[in-house]
Coordinates of C-alpha atoms in Angstrom, one line a residue:
M1 CA -2.1 0.5 19.8
V2 CA -2.6 4.2 18.9
A3 CA -4.0 4.7 15.5
A4 CA -1.5 5.9 12.9
V5 CA -2.1 9.4 11.6
I6 CA -0.8 11.2 8.6
G7 CA -0.5 14.9 9.5
F8 CA 1.0 16.9 6.6
G9 CA -0.3 20.4 6.5
S10 CA -0.4 23.9 8.0
A11 CA -2.9 26.5 8.9
E12 CA -2.3 28.4 5.7
A13 CA -2.6 25.5 3.3
A14 CA -5.8 23.6 2.3
D15 CA -5.9 20.5 4.3
I16 CA -7.9 17.4 3.4
S17 CA -9.3 15.3 6.3
G18 CA -9.9 11.6 6.0
A19 CA -10.2 8.5 8.2
G20 CA -10.6 4.8 7.9
A21 CA -8.8 1.8 6.5
T22 CA -5.3 0.8 7.7
F23 CA -4.8 -1.4 4.6
P24 CA -3.9 1.6 2.4
Y25 CA -2.2 3.7 5.1
P26 CA 1.4 3.1 3.8
I27 CA 0.5 4.4 0.3
Y28 CA -1.7 7.2 1.5
A29 CA 1.2 8.4 3.7
K30 CA 3.6 8.2 0.8
W31 CA 1.2 10.1 -1.6
A32 CA 0.5 12.7 1.1
D33 CA 4.1 13.5 1.6
T34 CA 4.8 14.0 -2.1
Y35 CA 1.6 15.9 -2.7
K36 CA 2.4 18.3 0.1
K37 CA 5.8 19.0 -1.4
E38 CA 4.3 19.6 -4.9
T39 CA 1.2 21.6 -3.9
G40 CA 1.6 22.8 -0.4
N41 CA -1.7 21.2 0.5
G42 CA -1.8 18.5 3.2
L43 CA -3.7 15.4 4.1
N44 CA -4.7 14.6 7.7
Y45 CA -5.6 10.9 7.6
Q46 CA -6.5 8.9 10.6
S47 CA -5.7 5.2 10.1
I48 CA -8.4 3.9 12.5
G49 CA -9.9 1.0 10.6
S50 CA -12.6 0.7 8.0
G51 CA -15.5 0.6 10.5
G52 CA -14.4 3.9 12.0
G53 CA -13.9 5.5 8.5
I54 CA -17.5 4.5 7.5
K55 CA -18.9 5.9 10.7
Q56 CA -17.0 9.2 10.4
I57 CA -18.1 9.8 6.8
Q58 CA -21.7 8.9 7.6
A59 CA -21.5 11.5 10.4
R60 CA -19.8 14.0 7.9
T61 CA -16.9 14.7 10.4
V62 CA -14.3 14.1 7.7
T63 CA -14.0 15.0 4.0
F64 CA -13.7 11.4 3.0
G65 CA -13.9 8.0 4.6
A66 CA -11.8 5.0 3.6
S67 CA -12.8 1.3 3.7
D68 CA -11.6 -2.0 2.4
A69 CA -15.1 -3.4 2.9
P70 CA -17.0 -1.8 0.0
L71 CA -20.5 -0.5 0.8
K72 CA -23.3 -2.1 -1.3
P73 CA -25.1 0.2 -3.7
E74 CA -28.2 0.4 -1.6
Q75 CA -26.2 1.5 1.4
L76 CA -24.4 4.2 -0.7
E77 CA -27.7 5.5 -1.8
K78 CA -29.1 5.6 1.7
D79 CA -26.0 7.4 3.0
G80 CA -25.7 9.8 0.0
L81 CA -22.2 8.6 -0.8
V82 CA -20.0 8.0 -3.8
Q83 CA -17.5 5.1 -3.6
F84 CA -14.5 4.4 -5.7
P85 CA -11.3 2.2 -5.5
T86 CA -7.9 3.7 -5.2
V87 CA -5.5 0.7 -5.3
M88 CA -5.5 -3.1 -4.9
G89 CA -3.3 -5.3 -2.8
G90 CA -3.1 -8.6 -0.9
V91 CA -3.9 -9.7 2.6
V92 CA -1.3 -12.3 3.8
P93 CA -1.0 -14.6 6.8
V94 CA 2.1 -13.9 8.8
V95 CA 3.7 -16.0 11.5
N96 CA 6.4 -15.8 14.1
L97 CA 8.3 -19.1 14.1
P98 CA 12.0 -18.9 14.8
G99 CA 14.0 -20.6 12.1
I100 CA 11.2 -20.5 9.5
K101 CA 11.8 -18.2 6.5
P102 CA 9.3 -16.1 4.6
G103 CA 7.3 -18.4 2.3
E104 CA 8.7 -21.6 3.8
I105 CA 5.3 -22.7 5.2
T106 CA 2.3 -23.3 3.0
L107 CA -1.3 -23.3 4.2
D108 CA -4.6 -23.9 2.5
G109 CA -7.9 -22.1 3.2
Q110 CA -9.5 -24.9 5.3
T111 CA -6.4 -25.2 7.5
L112 CA -6.2 -21.5 8.0
A113 CA -9.9 -21.4 8.9
D114 CA -9.4 -24.3 11.4
I115 CA -6.5 -22.4 13.0
Y116 CA -8.7 -19.3 13.4
Q117 CA -11.6 -21.4 14.8
G118 CA -9.3 -23.0 17.4
K119 CA -9.5 -26.4 15.9
I120 CA -5.8 -26.6 15.1
T121 CA -3.8 -25.4 18.1
S122 CA -0.2 -26.6 17.5
W123 CA 2.3 -25.9 14.7
D124 CA 3.0 -29.7 14.3
D125 CA -0.6 -30.6 13.8
A126 CA -1.1 -33.3 11.2
A127 CA -3.0 -31.0 8.8
I128 CA -0.1 -28.5 8.8
K129 CA 2.5 -31.3 8.5
K130 CA 0.7 -32.8 5.5
L131 CA 1.0 -29.5 3.7
N132 CA 4.6 -29.0 4.7
P133 CA 6.3 -32.5 4.7
D134 CA 9.8 -31.1 4.3
V135 CA 9.6 -28.4 7.0
N136 CA 10.7 -29.1 10.5
L137 CA 7.6 -27.8 12.3
P138 CA 7.9 -27.1 16.1
S139 CA 5.4 -28.3 18.6
T140 CA 4.8 -24.7 19.7
A141 CA 1.3 -23.7 20.5
I142 CA -0.4 -21.4 18.0
A143 CA -1.2 -17.9 19.2
V144 CA -3.9 -16.5 17.0
V145 CA -3.9 -12.7 16.5
H146 CA -6.8 -10.9 14.9
R147 CA -8.2 -7.4 14.6
S148 CA -10.0 -5.9 17.5
D149 CA -11.5 -3.0 15.6
G150 CA -14.0 -2.8 12.8
S151 CA -11.7 -3.7 9.9
G152 CA -11.9 -4.0 6.2
T153 CA -8.9 -6.2 6.3
S154 CA -10.9 -8.5 8.6
F155 CA -13.8 -8.3 6.1
I156 CA -11.5 -9.5 3.3
F157 CA -10.0 -12.2 5.5
T158 CA -13.3 -13.5 6.8
T159 CA -14.9 -13.4 3.4
Y160 CA -12.2 -15.7 2.2
L161 CA -12.5 -18.0 5.1
S162 CA -16.3 -18.2 4.5
Q163 CA -15.7 -19.1 0.9
V164 CA -13.2 -22.0 1.7
S165 CA -14.7 -23.3 4.9
K166 CA -18.3 -24.2 5.4
S167 CA -17.8 -24.4 9.1
W168 CA -16.4 -20.9 9.2
G169 CA -19.2 -19.6 7.0
D170 CA -21.9 -21.2 9.1
D171 CA -20.5 -20.4 12.5
V172 CA -18.6 -17.2 12.2
G173 CA -19.3 -15.5 8.8
A174 CA -17.8 -12.5 7.1
A175 CA -17.9 -8.9 8.4
T176 CA -15.7 -6.0 9.4
A177 CA -16.1 -7.3 13.0
V178 CA -17.0 -10.9 13.9
E179 CA -17.2 -13.0 17.1
W180 CA -13.7 -14.5 16.9
P181 CA -13.7 -18.1 18.2
T182 CA -10.1 -17.7 19.6
G183 CA -7.1 -15.4 19.8
L184 CA -6.0 -12.0 20.9
G185 CA -7.2 -8.8 19.3
A186 CA -5.0 -5.9 18.1
K187 CA -6.0 -2.6 16.6
G188 CA -5.2 -1.9 12.9
N189 CA -2.8 -3.6 10.5
E190 CA -0.1 -1.9 12.7
G191 CA -1.3 -3.6 15.8
V192 CA -1.5 -7.1 14.3
S193 CA 2.0 -6.6 12.8
A194 CA 3.3 -5.7 16.3
G195 CA 1.4 -8.5 18.0
V196 CA 2.8 -11.2 15.7
T197 CA 6.3 -9.7 15.9
Q198 CA 6.3 -9.8 19.7
T199 CA 4.7 -13.3 20.1
V200 CA 6.6 -16.5 19.3
G201 CA 4.2 -19.1 17.8
S202 CA 1.7 -16.5 16.6
I203 CA -0.2 -16.1 13.3
G204 CA -1.9 -13.0 12.1
Y205 CA -3.1 -11.4 8.8
V206 CA -2.0 -8.1 7.4
E207 CA -1.9 -6.1 4.2
Y208 CA 1.2 -7.1 2.3
A209 CA 2.9 -3.7 2.6
Y210 CA 3.1 -4.2 6.4
A211 CA 4.6 -7.7 6.0
A212 CA 7.2 -6.4 3.6
Q213 CA 8.1 -3.3 5.5
N214 CA 8.5 -5.2 8.8
N215 CA 10.3 -8.2 7.3
M216 CA 7.6 -10.5 8.5
T217 CA 7.4 -14.2 7.8
F218 CA 4.5 -14.7 5.4
T219 CA 3.0 -18.0 4.4
K220 CA 2.2 -19.2 0.9
L221 CA -1.3 -20.3 0.2
I222 CA -3.0 -22.9 -2.1
N223 CA -5.4 -21.1 -4.3
K224 CA -8.8 -22.0 -5.9
D225 CA -7.0 -23.8 -8.7
G226 CA -5.0 -25.9 -6.3
Q227 CA -1.8 -24.1 -7.0
T228 CA 0.7 -23.0 -4.4
V229 CA 1.2 -19.2 -4.7
S230 CA 3.2 -16.5 -3.0
P231 CA 2.0 -13.0 -2.1
E232 CA 3.4 -11.0 -5.0
V233 CA 2.1 -8.2 -7.1
P234 CA 1.8 -10.3 -10.3
N235 CA -0.4 -12.8 -8.3
F236 CA -2.5 -10.0 -6.9
M237 CA -2.9 -8.7 -10.5
A238 CA -3.9 -12.2 -11.6
A239 CA -6.7 -12.3 -9.1
A240 CA -8.0 -8.9 -10.3
E241 CA -7.8 -9.6 -14.0
S242 CA -11.5 -10.5 -14.5
A243 CA -12.9 -7.6 -12.4
D244 CA -15.5 -5.7 -14.4
W245 CA -15.3 -2.3 -12.7
A246 CA -17.0 -0.3 -15.4
N247 CA -20.2 -2.3 -15.2
T248 CA -20.5 -2.8 -11.4
P249 CA -22.7 -0.3 -9.5
G250 CA -20.7 1.4 -6.8
Y251 CA -17.6 -0.5 -7.9
Y252 CA -18.7 -3.2 -5.4
I253 CA -16.2 -5.9 -6.3
I254 CA -14.8 -8.6 -4.0
L255 CA -11.5 -10.2 -5.2
T256 CA -11.1 -13.2 -2.8
N257 CA -10.8 -16.8 -3.9
E258 CA -10.7 -15.9 -7.6
P259 CA -9.8 -18.6 -10.1
G260 CA -6.5 -18.7 -12.0
A261 CA -3.3 -20.6 -11.6
K262 CA -1.4 -17.5 -10.3
S263 CA -4.2 -15.8 -8.4
W264 CA -3.4 -14.9 -4.8
P265 CA -6.6 -15.9 -2.9
I266 CA -6.9 -13.0 -0.5
T267 CA -6.7 -10.0 -2.9
A268 CA -8.7 -6.9 -2.4
A269 CA -9.3 -3.3 -3.5
T270 CA -9.5 -0.4 -1.0
F271 CA -12.1 2.3 -1.4
I272 CA -12.8 6.0 -0.8
L273 CA -16.3 7.2 0.4
I274 CA -17.2 10.9 -0.3
P275 CA -20.6 12.6 -0.1
K276 CA -22.6 13.4 -3.2
Q277 CA -23.4 16.7 -1.6
P278 CA -20.4 17.5 0.6
K279 CA -20.5 19.6 3.8
D280 CA -17.7 21.8 2.5
D281 CA -17.4 22.2 -1.3
A282 CA -13.8 23.5 -1.2
D283 CA -12.5 20.6 0.9
A284 CA -14.3 18.0 -1.2
A285 CA -12.9 19.6 -4.4
E286 CA -9.4 19.5 -2.9
A287 CA -9.8 15.8 -2.0
L288 CA -10.8 15.0 -5.6
K289 CA -7.8 16.9 -6.8
F290 CA -5.6 14.8 -4.5
F291 CA -7.0 11.5 -5.7
S292 CA -6.8 12.7 -9.3
W293 CA -3.1 13.5 -8.7
A294 CA -2.6 10.1 -7.1
Y295 CA -4.0 8.3 -10.1
A296 CA -1.8 10.4 -12.4
K297 CA 1.4 10.5 -10.5
G298 CA 1.2 7.9 -7.7
D299 CA 1.6 4.6 -9.6
A300 CA 5.3 4.2 -9.0
A301 CA 5.0 4.8 -5.3
A302 CA 2.1 2.3 -5.1
A303 CA 4.2 -0.4 -6.9
E304 CA 7.1 0.2 -4.6
L305 CA 4.8 -0.6 -1.7
H306 CA 3.4 -3.7 -3.4
Y307 CA 0.0 -2.2 -4.3
I308 CA -1.6 -2.5 -7.7
P309 CA -2.6 0.8 -9.3
M310 CA -6.0 1.0 -10.9
P311 CA -6.0 0.5 -14.7
D312 CA -6.2 3.8 -16.7
A313 CA -9.7 2.8 -18.1
V314 CA -11.0 2.4 -14.6
V315 CA -9.6 5.8 -13.5
E316 CA -11.4 7.5 -16.4
N317 CA -14.6 5.8 -15.4
I318 CA -14.1 6.9 -11.8
K319 CA -13.5 10.5 -12.9
A320 CA -16.7 10.4 -14.9
T321 CA -18.5 9.2 -11.8
W322 CA -17.1 12.2 -9.8
A323 CA -18.3 14.6 -12.4
K324 CA -21.7 13.1 -12.6
D325 CA -22.5 12.4 -8.9
I326 CA -20.5 14.8 -6.7
K327 CA -22.1 18.3 -6.8
G328 CA -21.5 21.5 -5.0
A329 CA -24.1 23.7 -3.3
D330 CA -24.8 25.3 -6.6
G331 CA -25.6 22.0 -8.2
K332 CA -22.4 22.1 -10.4
P333 CA -19.8 19.3 -10.5
L334 CA -17.0 19.7 -8.0
Y335 CA -14.6 17.9 -10.2
V336 CA -13.7 19.2 -13.7
E337 CA -11.0 17.4 -15.7
A338 CA -8.0 19.7 -16.2
K339 CA -7.5 20.4 -19.9

């Protein structure tokens, strides 16, 4: 599937270039459209997957990279990058089973891992039936769909599977790209959404905005506290409640399998990567203006698309990081808070 691209801009306006994660593409597209109308400045964002975004910012071919898999502080230091979260959201299993409604099927982590390891191959398997005694499950073969590209969504998903399944952790592990034991690959959240929609009996995993926008059949999950939960913004928020952003170097926080009765177990933040010493000062300054605007004016749009805005205190901390760490060729901060 062709990567999704936001292309709002003209030769006369200041255009910001970015590339990476497909997880936040719906909200970045919404923000870009509104920002263009308000300021005349555009955003050219290529939704190519987190792996691609990391590579492009390391090569300095874009103003910023975007990744759902945060880089560790030592990697940020090595690459000369600043990292900060923009929004949080949930990754959800989605299925294509005629007659089954959204949220009608419940899975737990071990069963989900066994499906993705090829150990459970039919929808009427005893393990799935045990979790869904009142659902008329078909004998349809399970068609596994996973990401084919380097993906932060895959990093989140496989991190969760590694936490809940020793077999998955030992044999497959967690990464933006893994050796998938079974299934068909598709590019981007867009590709997985399309693959599941087109294949009866399939299961995939996508950022919740894609499931909601495409009216996909999501599953419920049993969380760390043993509670059955739905993918909803309050449950994403519950998973993020204990995150200590202010005291975590590089904002490196993973929100999967968090405790709490309401916590959605595959919750995540998505991140922006920008050089400490940008290739083009004006472009980097415009990118920071865009994200400052998004933090100030983009919360309602984020909520409409089922993302969680960053708390105000975290935003202030992020802006302080920009002012301290992102410098122009003259050594002065490229971001100065408007008075």
